[in-house]
Amino acid sequence: MDCPQTINCFTIEIYGLQKLAARTEFVKDGEYIALAGVNKPAVKLSMPLSFREFLVNLRALRYKAEVPQERVDKALRTLATHAADFLPDLPDDGVQSAMQIDLVLGATELWAFPFEACQKDGRRLFADSDKNFVITRRIRQEFVDHRNEWPVRPRVLFAHAPDTMDLPAALIDKHFQVLKDSLAAWSSSGDVIEDDLLNTVKLFGVRDLRKAIEKARDESKPYTHVHLLAHGKAIIEDPLMPDVKIWGLRLGVESHDGTNPSLIAEVLTPKDSLPAVVTAAVCDSGNQDQTVAPERSFAQELHTSGVSCVLASQLPLTQSGSVTLTRVFYEQLLLGSDVRWALHVARLALGDDPEAGHDWLSLVGYIQLPEGYSDHLLKLGIKREMELLKSQRKRLDQCLKRRDFSKLDDIADELSKRIASLEKKLVKVPSDRQGLCDECRGIYASAHKRLAEVLFARAEDNTSDDDRQTSRESLLEALKHYSETFRANIHNHWHGVQNVALDAVLHGKIDDKVWDTTRLGAELDVANSEAEFWGLGTLAELSMLAPLRGAESNIMSATEYLAQMHARIVRLKVKNKLEYARGDAAYGISSTRAQFQRYLSWWTKENGFFGDRAQDFKPDAQKLVNYLDKLSKEG
C-alpha cells in the first residue's frame, strides 16, 4: 500500500470528572470528558461496563488453551463495541484519506482499555483499509522545547533474549531475516552486516543492552532503531504487596526474573534524538491491567523517556504475529513511509495473518511527532533517496571491480524502485518549494542515469541489444529531466553540468548558453564560499568538454580545479569531521572520479556515443582519473 500524501490528525483527549481513589479502576457509568478535534465542544462520555467485566473480557484474549473460541469471540465483540461507544464521534473524511486518531488519555485508569479493538457496523475501525484510520497514543507531558530529528540513514540494533523452549532459535532467526530484508536496499555490498546497518546482541540482562548502546554512542555510530525480542514477565517488587505487579521484560532464560521497564527505558533514553524508534516484539510490553497501583507500561516508560515512536503489545503476541509486525513495519518505515502509515499497514497485515489471532488489536503505538513532521518527512525522504542511490552506486562499483555480474539484476530492480518512489515524491512536493523540487528532480534524473549504467554493464555481460537500447533510453530520460530542472533554476550548476555532459555524450554537441550559464553559476558558488567544492568539479568537467564548443582542450585548467577541490575537501575534513551541509565531503572526490570514469569505460565512441564527432574524451578523462587517484593517495 502506498503512503498517502498527507495524514490528517484528529486529537482526542479524555479526562476523568471523578477522581478515583487509586486512579486504576474505572466504574460503570463513571463520567469522563473528551476534547475532540479543533473548535468542537467538549463532550461527556460514560463508561459502559464495570472494571470487573472489562478484566474478564480482556483476560479471555490471552490465548489460553482452556478458554474456548466462542468465549474469545464474545470478548472481542464486547470490547470492540464498548470501545466504539466510549470514543466520541470520529470525522468522516478518513474514508478518502488517512486520518490519525491521536489518543491522549489523561485518566490513568483507561490506559489498559484496548481502544484499538474498536468496531463500528461490524468492521474493525482501525484495521480497515477502506477507512485508513490510524490510532496512536500519547501521554500528556510537560512542555519540551526540542524537536526530534528523524535519521536519514538507518542503523538497527536487534536485541533478543537467548533461545529457549518458549523463544526458539527459529523465531529469532526469522526476526533477524526480516530485518535484513528490510535493510537490503541500504546495503552497498549486498550484506547489511558487513555494511554495519544491522547489529545483534543477545540479552541475559539489562547490562548487555547497556553495553551495546553505549559502545555505539562511544564510536559515534548510535542506533537509530532498536528492535527487542523477548518475553514479558510480571514483576512483584514488594513481597508484602503481591497484588502490585508490573509487566517487565524477561531478558534471560525461563528462570530469570523480569526486568523493570524503567531500567530498560533508562538505557534507551534518546541522546541527540536517537534511537528514534523502539519496537518490542514482547508479550505484554504495553500491558497495564494493574488493579492496585498505577504503573507505566514498558511502552509508556520508553515514550516518556523521549523515544519518538514505541510499538508494543497490550496482550500476549503470537510468534507469527511478531514476525509479521516486524516485517511489514520496517519494510514501510525504512524506505521512507510516514511512521503512522507504517503502523497502520502493520496492523492491517496482522489482521490478514490467519496465524496471528487478534494481535491486530494488541498492537499499540505510542507516537509523539514534531510540529511540521509531514514537511520534514518529505525533505527527509528525498535525502534518503539520495543515500539509497549512493548505496547502489557503491554496489555497482564493487560488482564491476570484481567482474561479478550476478547482482546486476538486483541493482537494476532496486534502481527501478527508486525511480518509482521518486516519481511519487515529485507529485507531493508543493509547487512553491523550488529548492526541494529541484533537489528531487535532480535525484530523479540521477536515478535514471544510474539505471542506464547498470543496464549497459548488464548488456556488456550478456550482449543484450535490448539492454543497450533501454540503457540509452534511460540516459535520454536523465538528460530530459536534468535539462528541465536546470532551465527551471539556472543557479543549480550541478544540474547544468549533467545537462552539458549528457547532451555531449548522446548527441556529440552542447548548447553554448547552457555551458556558459553553468560555468558562471559554478564560478560564483566557488567565489562566494570557501566551503564550496562541488563547483570546482563542475568547472573541471566543463574544461574537459570545452572542445565541443570550438575551444581547445584545457586539461591543465581541469587539473587545477581538481587540485583546488581536493584542498578544500581536506580543510573540511579537519574542520567538520567530513560533514558538510550538502553532503559528505569524502563523497566529493569519489563522485567526481566516478563521473570521469564513465568517459573511460562507458561513454566512448566504441560504445556508440558522441554522435558524428571523430573523437571521444577517453585520453583526457584518463589523465583526470589518474590525477584524482594521485591526490587521494596524498591525503
XYZ file of C-alpha atoms in Angstrom:
635
model
C 0.000 0.000 0.000
C 1.297 3.436 -0.948
C 1.709 6.010 1.785
C -0.792 8.855 1.254
C 0.457 12.345 0.549
C -0.889 13.650 3.853
C -2.188 12.148 7.065
C -4.529 14.476 8.911
C -4.530 14.420 12.686
C -7.604 14.325 14.922
C -6.685 14.567 18.605
C -8.890 13.112 21.329
C -8.103 13.886 24.964
C -10.068 12.044 27.640
C -10.095 13.095 31.292
C -11.974 11.823 34.333
C -14.595 14.008 36.021
C -14.370 11.997 39.226
C -11.001 11.424 40.852
C -10.897 7.774 41.818
C -9.087 6.647 44.943
C -6.289 4.815 43.183
C -6.975 6.022 39.631
C -6.542 2.442 38.440
C -10.096 1.125 38.166
C -12.929 2.734 36.314
C -16.508 2.257 37.445
C -19.551 1.504 35.373
C -21.358 4.687 34.337
C -18.333 6.692 35.514
C -18.209 10.034 33.700
C -15.395 11.427 31.595
C -14.931 14.472 29.450
C -13.449 14.317 25.968
C -11.929 17.133 23.946
C -12.024 16.043 20.318
C -10.648 17.894 17.323
C -10.436 21.659 16.907
C -13.248 24.124 17.581
C -15.525 21.377 18.831
C -17.314 21.446 22.180
C -16.223 19.112 24.949
C -18.426 16.043 25.263
C -19.303 13.856 28.218
C -18.646 10.134 27.999
C -19.916 7.386 30.243
C -18.066 4.103 30.851
C -20.453 1.354 29.653
C -19.083 -1.578 31.674
C -17.590 -2.295 35.080
C -13.894 -2.824 35.647
C -14.517 -6.463 36.591
C -16.408 -7.066 33.324
C -13.577 -5.375 31.467
C -10.867 -7.538 33.073
C -12.795 -10.763 32.492
C -13.141 -9.961 28.790
C -9.592 -8.700 28.445
C -8.141 -11.824 30.032
C -10.198 -14.008 27.731
C -7.964 -12.684 24.940
C -4.729 -14.014 26.421
C -4.535 -17.057 24.130
C -5.264 -19.520 26.926
C -5.973 -23.073 25.741
C -8.677 -23.512 28.359
C -10.684 -20.557 27.007
C -12.975 -21.762 24.181
C -13.022 -19.800 20.931
C -16.686 -18.886 21.494
C -15.678 -17.082 24.674
C -12.845 -15.326 22.897
C -15.178 -14.157 20.121
C -17.669 -12.869 22.669
C -14.937 -10.933 24.491
C -13.794 -9.408 21.208
C -17.311 -8.266 20.361
C -17.879 -6.833 23.847
C -14.635 -4.828 23.964
C -14.949 -3.725 20.341
C -18.492 -2.443 20.858
C -17.729 -0.619 24.096
C -14.549 0.908 22.651
C -16.686 2.399 19.882
C -19.348 3.574 22.336
C -16.803 5.243 24.557
C -14.988 7.201 21.840
C -16.532 10.465 20.628
C -17.681 10.675 17.022
C -14.808 10.487 14.567
C -14.506 12.622 11.419
C -15.835 11.127 8.197
C -13.038 12.315 5.901
C -10.871 9.395 6.980
C -12.785 7.421 4.342
C -10.937 9.063 1.447
C -7.588 9.864 3.064
C -5.626 8.679 6.049
C -6.573 10.083 9.436
C -4.515 9.793 12.604
C -6.568 9.416 15.767
C -4.143 10.864 18.304
C -5.430 9.493 21.622
C -4.284 11.259 24.795
C -5.509 9.569 27.959
C -5.403 11.870 30.948
C -7.242 9.274 33.043
C -4.757 6.577 34.048
C -7.498 4.016 34.686
C -8.126 3.983 30.933
C -4.546 3.094 29.982
C -5.378 -0.612 29.756
C -8.524 -0.189 27.668
C -7.949 -1.637 24.154
C -9.369 1.185 22.054
C -7.537 -0.405 19.116
C -10.268 -3.107 19.135
C -12.942 -0.579 18.182
C -15.536 -1.792 15.673
C -18.445 0.013 14.042
C -21.056 -1.575 11.807
C -19.282 -4.895 12.217
C -15.983 -3.608 10.786
C -12.668 -3.021 12.512
C -12.326 0.733 12.617
C -8.531 0.807 12.970
C -7.744 -2.246 10.855
C -9.780 -1.288 7.793
C -8.003 -0.473 4.535
C -11.061 1.422 3.281
C -11.212 3.776 6.254
C -7.469 4.209 6.888
C -7.937 5.429 10.452
C -4.617 5.162 12.301
C -4.835 5.094 16.086
C -1.811 6.253 18.080
C -1.388 7.020 21.771
C 0.370 9.695 23.749
C 0.857 10.550 27.388
C 0.232 14.135 28.307
C 3.596 15.577 29.375
C 5.200 18.846 30.343
C 6.288 21.087 27.502
C 9.601 20.028 25.981
C 11.499 22.622 23.944
C 13.198 20.403 21.398
C 12.454 18.775 18.092
C 13.426 15.196 17.443
C 15.006 14.837 14.017
C 14.424 11.566 12.214
C 17.603 9.899 10.942
C 18.426 9.749 7.227
C 20.430 6.522 7.214
C 19.329 3.650 9.468
C 21.468 1.658 11.877
C 19.422 -1.013 13.613
C 20.108 -2.977 16.796
C 18.341 -6.318 17.111
C 18.410 -7.168 20.825
C 16.966 -10.541 21.766
C 16.794 -12.862 24.742
C 18.602 -16.222 24.364
C 16.831 -19.051 22.575
C 14.743 -21.196 24.934
C 11.811 -23.565 24.672
C 9.404 -20.615 24.614
C 11.669 -18.411 22.449
C 13.022 -20.843 19.842
C 16.067 -20.131 17.726
C 13.916 -20.406 14.598
C 11.830 -17.426 15.732
C 14.946 -15.351 16.466
C 16.271 -16.237 13.007
C 13.014 -15.132 11.363
C 13.179 -11.737 13.053
C 16.818 -11.376 12.051
C 15.994 -12.253 8.436
C 13.080 -9.831 8.062
C 15.253 -7.029 9.458
C 17.980 -7.954 6.952
C 15.470 -7.926 4.119
C 14.085 -4.538 5.196
C 17.584 -3.031 5.195
C 18.720 -4.635 1.933
C 18.108 -1.530 -0.185
C 20.557 0.413 2.008
C 23.403 -2.052 1.521
C 26.292 -1.084 -0.734
C 27.919 -4.509 -0.509
C 24.830 -6.700 -0.547
C 25.485 -7.626 3.096
C 23.785 -5.458 5.727
C 26.046 -6.892 8.445
C 29.205 -6.012 6.546
C 27.831 -2.515 5.951
C 27.136 -2.091 9.682
C 23.436 -1.482 9.088
C 22.304 -4.268 11.435
C 23.853 -5.444 14.668
C 22.633 -8.055 17.121
C 23.099 -8.582 20.825
C 21.953 -11.495 22.955
C 20.462 -10.294 26.236
C 20.945 -12.057 29.547
C 20.249 -8.866 31.433
C 19.910 -5.113 31.038
C 23.697 -4.786 31.304
C 24.116 -6.407 27.873
C 21.754 -3.861 26.320
C 23.549 -1.006 28.061
C 26.942 -2.151 26.748
C 25.636 -2.345 23.176
C 24.028 1.110 23.304
C 26.993 2.800 24.998
C 29.511 1.189 22.637
C 27.616 2.512 19.630
C 27.492 6.011 21.129
C 31.176 5.946 22.076
C 32.000 5.105 18.458
C 29.754 7.971 17.279
C 27.523 5.455 15.489
C 24.336 5.496 17.577
C 21.483 3.187 16.754
C 18.551 4.814 15.018
C 16.157 1.897 15.603
C 16.108 -0.780 18.304
C 14.095 -3.967 17.893
C 13.545 -6.073 21.023
C 12.526 -9.735 21.020
C 11.876 -11.273 24.443
C 9.084 -12.441 26.721
C 7.052 -10.283 29.043
C 7.058 -11.305 32.691
C 5.141 -9.942 35.657
C 7.234 -8.464 38.445
C 6.323 -8.309 42.148
C 8.528 -5.586 43.531
C 7.486 -5.975 47.171
C 6.604 -9.427 48.586
C 4.400 -7.710 51.169
C 2.248 -6.443 48.283
C 1.873 -9.441 45.954
C -1.067 -7.790 44.188
C 1.133 -4.961 42.954
C 2.542 -6.276 39.680
C 4.089 -4.611 36.703
C 4.932 -6.163 33.368
C 8.644 -6.244 32.686
C 10.830 -7.953 30.098
C 12.480 -11.307 30.663
C 15.919 -10.796 29.199
C 17.304 -14.219 30.027
C 16.180 -17.845 30.155
C 12.881 -19.088 31.621
C 14.099 -18.997 35.219
C 15.164 -15.340 35.031
C 13.034 -12.651 36.608
C 11.536 -9.852 34.608
C 13.482 -6.603 34.260
C 11.743 -3.451 35.396
C 10.678 -1.359 32.372
C 12.142 1.772 33.925
C 15.644 0.224 33.853
C 15.386 -0.549 30.152
C 13.915 2.876 29.444
C 16.885 4.453 31.217
C 19.288 2.610 28.881
C 17.316 3.531 25.764
C 16.678 7.167 26.712
C 17.499 9.050 23.493
C 20.668 11.049 23.122
C 20.592 13.566 20.284
C 17.161 12.144 19.393
C 18.418 8.559 18.904
C 17.087 5.949 18.994
C 14.034 7.415 17.301
C 12.147 4.116 17.144
C 11.908 1.166 19.537
C 9.796 -1.843 18.617
C 9.089 -4.517 21.188
C 8.007 -7.932 19.945
C 7.321 -8.745 23.550
C 4.159 -10.097 25.149
C 2.503 -7.606 27.493
C 5.040 -4.862 26.751
C 2.113 -2.454 26.582
C 0.025 -4.130 29.308
C -1.402 -2.015 32.123
C -4.166 -4.105 33.658
C -2.884 -3.076 37.093
C -5.547 -3.066 39.775
C -3.808 -1.655 42.841
C -1.228 0.974 41.933
C -0.897 2.883 38.668
C 2.310 1.939 36.892
C 3.509 2.835 33.447
C 3.951 0.037 30.952
C 7.214 -0.662 29.197
C 5.907 1.213 26.150
C 4.967 4.254 28.223
C 8.297 4.291 30.045
C 10.120 4.456 26.722
C 7.686 7.013 25.367
C 8.083 9.371 28.306
C 11.875 8.964 28.178
C 11.791 10.673 24.779
C 11.624 7.871 22.196
C 9.518 9.318 19.384
C 7.923 6.016 18.357
C 7.361 2.949 20.514
C 5.492 -0.127 19.298
C 4.458 -2.772 21.810
C 1.733 -5.319 22.577
C -1.022 -4.890 25.153
C -1.586 -8.654 25.309
C 0.380 -11.821 24.549
C 1.708 -11.792 20.993
C 1.737 -14.807 18.700
C 5.015 -15.852 17.126
C 3.572 -15.434 13.647
C 2.217 -12.003 14.541
C 5.568 -10.864 15.931
C 7.269 -11.696 12.619
C 4.515 -10.107 10.511
C 4.617 -6.932 12.605
C 8.393 -6.625 12.320
C 8.498 -7.363 8.601
C 5.753 -5.018 7.481
C 6.519 -2.131 9.829
C 10.209 -1.971 8.965
C 9.619 -2.558 5.246
C 7.470 0.559 5.222
C 9.443 2.713 7.639
C 12.984 2.161 6.361
C 12.047 3.175 2.829
C 10.538 6.459 3.934
C 6.871 5.906 4.780
C 5.248 8.054 7.440
C 5.656 6.183 10.742
C 1.886 6.385 11.292
C 1.265 4.750 7.944
C 3.830 2.060 8.696
C 1.941 1.333 11.938
C -1.384 1.194 10.093
C -0.136 -1.140 7.366
C 1.393 -3.398 10.024
C -1.960 -3.564 11.827
C -3.721 -4.441 8.564
C -1.174 -7.182 7.905
C -1.764 -8.625 11.371
C -5.480 -8.635 10.673
C -4.847 -10.601 7.474
C -2.450 -13.102 9.068
C -4.528 -16.219 9.889
C -1.942 -17.343 12.443
C -1.764 -14.007 14.255
C -5.057 -14.350 16.122
C -6.185 -10.966 17.390
C -2.688 -9.442 17.502
C -4.070 -6.606 15.370
C -5.850 -5.188 18.430
C -2.950 -5.931 20.806
C -0.578 -3.718 18.810
C -0.231 -0.308 20.434
C 1.807 2.612 19.141
C 2.940 5.497 21.346
C 3.960 8.194 18.917
C 4.991 11.811 19.502
C 5.703 13.678 16.285
C 7.304 17.115 15.987
C 5.385 20.025 14.573
C 5.818 20.127 10.820
C 6.537 16.387 10.682
C 4.942 15.901 7.243
C 7.094 18.638 5.717
C 10.175 17.292 7.482
C 9.339 13.782 6.282
C 9.195 14.936 2.661
C 12.628 16.560 2.877
C 13.959 13.563 4.760
C 12.510 11.194 2.166
C 14.363 12.985 -0.636
C 17.624 12.790 1.316
C 17.014 9.101 1.884
C 16.515 8.548 -1.834
C 19.923 10.087 -2.477
C 21.535 7.860 0.150
C 19.844 4.792 -1.317
C 21.179 5.703 -4.764
C 24.674 6.074 -3.312
C 24.429 2.594 -1.828
C 23.511 1.093 -5.203
C 26.285 3.094 -6.889
C 28.850 1.578 -4.498
C 27.359 -1.850 -5.023
C 27.688 -1.488 -8.808
C 31.302 -0.310 -8.466
C 32.155 -3.420 -6.462
C 30.444 -5.690 -8.984
C 32.362 -4.131 -11.884
C 35.647 -4.201 -9.984
C 35.246 -7.909 -9.211
C 33.766 -8.657 -12.638
C 30.836 -10.196 -10.779
C 27.693 -9.540 -12.818
C 25.402 -11.841 -10.835
C 23.965 -8.966 -8.795
C 23.200 -6.586 -11.664
C 19.578 -7.720 -11.881
C 19.086 -6.914 -8.182
C 20.702 -3.496 -8.574
C 18.575 -2.697 -11.630
C 15.412 -3.730 -9.774
C 16.344 -1.563 -6.797
C 17.045 1.453 -9.006
C 13.693 0.949 -10.745
C 12.045 1.047 -7.314
C 13.848 4.272 -6.505
C 12.635 5.818 -9.776
C 9.047 4.827 -8.978
C 9.395 6.184 -5.449
C 10.833 9.492 -6.663
C 8.011 9.876 -9.176
C 5.554 9.765 -6.287
C 7.607 12.242 -4.267
C 7.699 14.684 -7.184
C 3.899 14.812 -7.090
C 3.964 15.546 -3.359
C 6.429 18.456 -3.470
C 4.478 21.760 -3.278
C 4.916 23.948 -6.348
C 6.159 26.838 -4.191
C 9.061 24.774 -2.783
C 11.504 25.469 -5.603
C 14.634 24.242 -3.841
C 13.033 20.990 -2.691
C 11.518 20.402 -6.121
C 14.909 20.982 -7.813
C 16.610 18.544 -5.464
C 14.008 15.856 -6.012
C 14.030 16.243 -9.806
C 17.824 16.190 -9.848
C 17.907 12.944 -7.867
C 15.210 11.536 -10.151
C 17.385 12.312 -13.181
C 20.385 10.799 -11.404
C 18.434 7.594 -10.753
C 17.756 7.248 -14.495
C 21.449 7.795 -15.254
C 22.488 5.148 -12.734
C 19.946 2.693 -14.095
C 21.334 3.326 -17.578
C 24.818 2.470 -16.305
C 23.647 -0.804 -14.754
C 21.790 -1.784 -17.924
C 24.874 -1.017 -20.011
C 27.033 -3.199 -17.734
C 24.466 -5.984 -17.992
C 24.442 -5.674 -21.777
C 28.235 -5.971 -21.823
C 27.932 -9.191 -19.847
C 25.118 -10.820 -21.814
C 25.461 -8.926 -25.141
C 21.807 -7.923 -24.950
C 20.659 -5.412 -27.587
C 17.531 -4.801 -25.530
C 19.582 -3.714 -22.509
C 21.702 -1.437 -24.707
C 18.595 0.214 -26.119
C 16.940 0.563 -22.715
C 20.176 1.949 -21.282
C 20.252 4.671 -23.944
C 16.570 5.432 -23.331
C 17.300 5.844 -19.615
C 20.121 8.270 -20.423
C 17.782 10.274 -22.653
C 15.281 10.366 -19.799
C 18.015 11.588 -17.446
C 19.018 14.309 -19.928
C 15.402 15.419 -20.249
C 14.973 15.883 -16.501
C 18.386 17.480 -15.933
C 17.594 19.924 -18.735
C 14.123 20.779 -17.405
C 15.418 21.204 -13.868
C 18.301 23.434 -14.932
C 16.060 25.633 -17.040
C 13.670 25.993 -14.125
C 16.525 27.178 -11.905
C 19.777 28.140 -13.647
C 21.528 28.620 -10.297
C 21.916 24.830 -9.939
C 25.196 24.344 -11.810
C 25.329 20.663 -10.794
C 22.214 20.083 -12.910
C 23.666 22.210 -15.680
C 26.880 20.218 -15.974
C 24.912 16.968 -16.180
C 22.835 18.583 -18.951
C 26.033 19.527 -20.804
C 27.654 16.114 -20.318
C 24.673 14.013 -21.417
C 23.988 16.284 -24.387
C 27.615 15.781 -25.440
C 27.541 12.039 -24.884
C 24.223 11.361 -26.608
C 24.354 13.950 -29.420
C 28.014 14.934 -29.779
C 27.249 18.606 -29.155
C 26.460 21.060 -26.386
C 24.333 24.158 -26.010
C 26.677 27.168 -25.644
C 24.185 29.035 -23.462
C 23.841 26.094 -21.076
C 27.644 25.715 -20.956
C 28.193 29.442 -20.256
C 25.431 29.656 -17.654
C 26.628 26.528 -15.885
C 30.198 27.810 -15.785
C 29.129 31.192 -14.414
C 26.997 29.554 -11.704
C 29.856 27.298 -10.623
C 32.347 30.186 -10.553
C 30.014 32.278 -8.397
C 29.440 29.410 -5.970
C 33.169 28.822 -5.626
C 33.871 32.526 -5.130
C 31.087 33.047 -2.592
C 32.030 30.233 -0.215
C 35.333 28.614 0.703
C 33.325 25.542 1.766
C 32.011 25.017 -1.776
C 33.816 22.205 -3.586
C 31.212 20.740 -5.975
C 31.514 23.805 -8.221
C 35.177 23.015 -8.802
C 34.242 19.557 -10.044
C 31.768 21.198 -12.411
C 34.446 23.562 -13.757
C 36.862 20.667 -14.274
C 34.352 18.697 -16.370
C 33.372 21.766 -18.394
C 37.045 22.416 -19.120
C 37.470 18.877 -20.420
C 34.393 19.218 -22.660
C 35.367 22.664 -23.987
C 36.364 21.331 -27.467
C 32.698 20.587 -28.121
C 32.064 24.339 -28.298
C 35.043 25.032 -30.564
C 37.592 25.734 -27.830
C 40.865 23.935 -27.264
C 41.164 21.131 -24.759
C 42.122 22.615 -21.410
C 43.208 19.709 -19.231
C 45.655 21.946 -17.365
C 42.768 24.077 -16.109
C 40.788 20.942 -15.253
C 43.608 19.576 -13.086
C 43.960 22.937 -11.343
C 40.260 22.901 -10.481
C 40.563 19.358 -9.132
C 43.554 20.370 -7.025
C 41.537 23.224 -5.510
C 38.630 20.855 -4.926
C 40.859 18.382 -3.106
C 42.417 21.143 -0.983
C 39.022 22.428 0.109
C 37.816 18.940 0.985
C 40.938 18.310 3.080
C 40.247 21.518 5.025
C 36.629 20.447 5.541
C 37.746 17.051 6.818
C 39.776 18.741 9.515
C 37.229 21.416 10.350
C 33.971 19.485 10.186
C 34.990 15.835 10.510
C 33.839 15.057 6.956
C 30.386 16.553 7.422
C 29.238 19.289 5.075
C 25.871 20.915 4.563
C 25.499 19.475 1.053
C 26.832 16.030 1.744
C 29.801 14.087 2.973
C 32.949 15.825 1.774
C 34.658 12.491 1.231
C 31.944 11.668 -1.300
C 33.004 14.649 -3.402
C 36.208 13.049 -4.679
C 34.742 9.587 -5.264
C 31.690 11.018 -7.039
C 33.806 13.244 -9.278
C 36.141 10.366 -10.101
C 33.145 8.156 -10.964
C 31.901 10.791 -13.411
C 35.242 10.945 -15.273
C 35.498 7.153 -15.196
C 32.282 6.980 -17.239
C 34.155 8.640 -20.131
C 36.661 5.769 -19.967
C 34.521 2.666 -19.652
C 31.088 3.716 -20.877
C 30.815 6.988 -22.768
C 33.158 6.186 -25.656
C 32.992 6.174 -29.462
C 33.415 2.432 -29.334
C 30.157 2.177 -27.409
C 28.280 4.404 -29.843
C 28.446 7.778 -28.089
C 29.335 11.340 -29.183
C 27.390 11.156 -32.451
C 29.370 12.140 -35.585
C 32.291 13.506 -33.618
C 35.537 11.780 -34.585
C 36.938 11.510 -31.068
C 35.716 10.892 -27.561
C 37.279 12.140 -24.311
C 38.873 8.911 -23.173
C 42.513 10.171 -23.134
C 41.637 13.356 -21.228
C 39.400 11.535 -18.778
C 42.193 9.032 -18.085
C 44.558 11.869 -17.161
C 41.992 13.332 -14.761
C 41.203 9.996 -13.145
C 44.926 9.383 -12.643
C 45.331 12.846 -11.170
C 42.456 12.319 -8.719
C 43.986 8.998 -7.659
C 47.292 10.772 -7.058
C 45.578 13.435 -4.931
C 43.734 10.789 -2.914
C 46.973 8.973 -2.110
C 48.463 12.233 -0.875
C 45.518 12.541 1.564
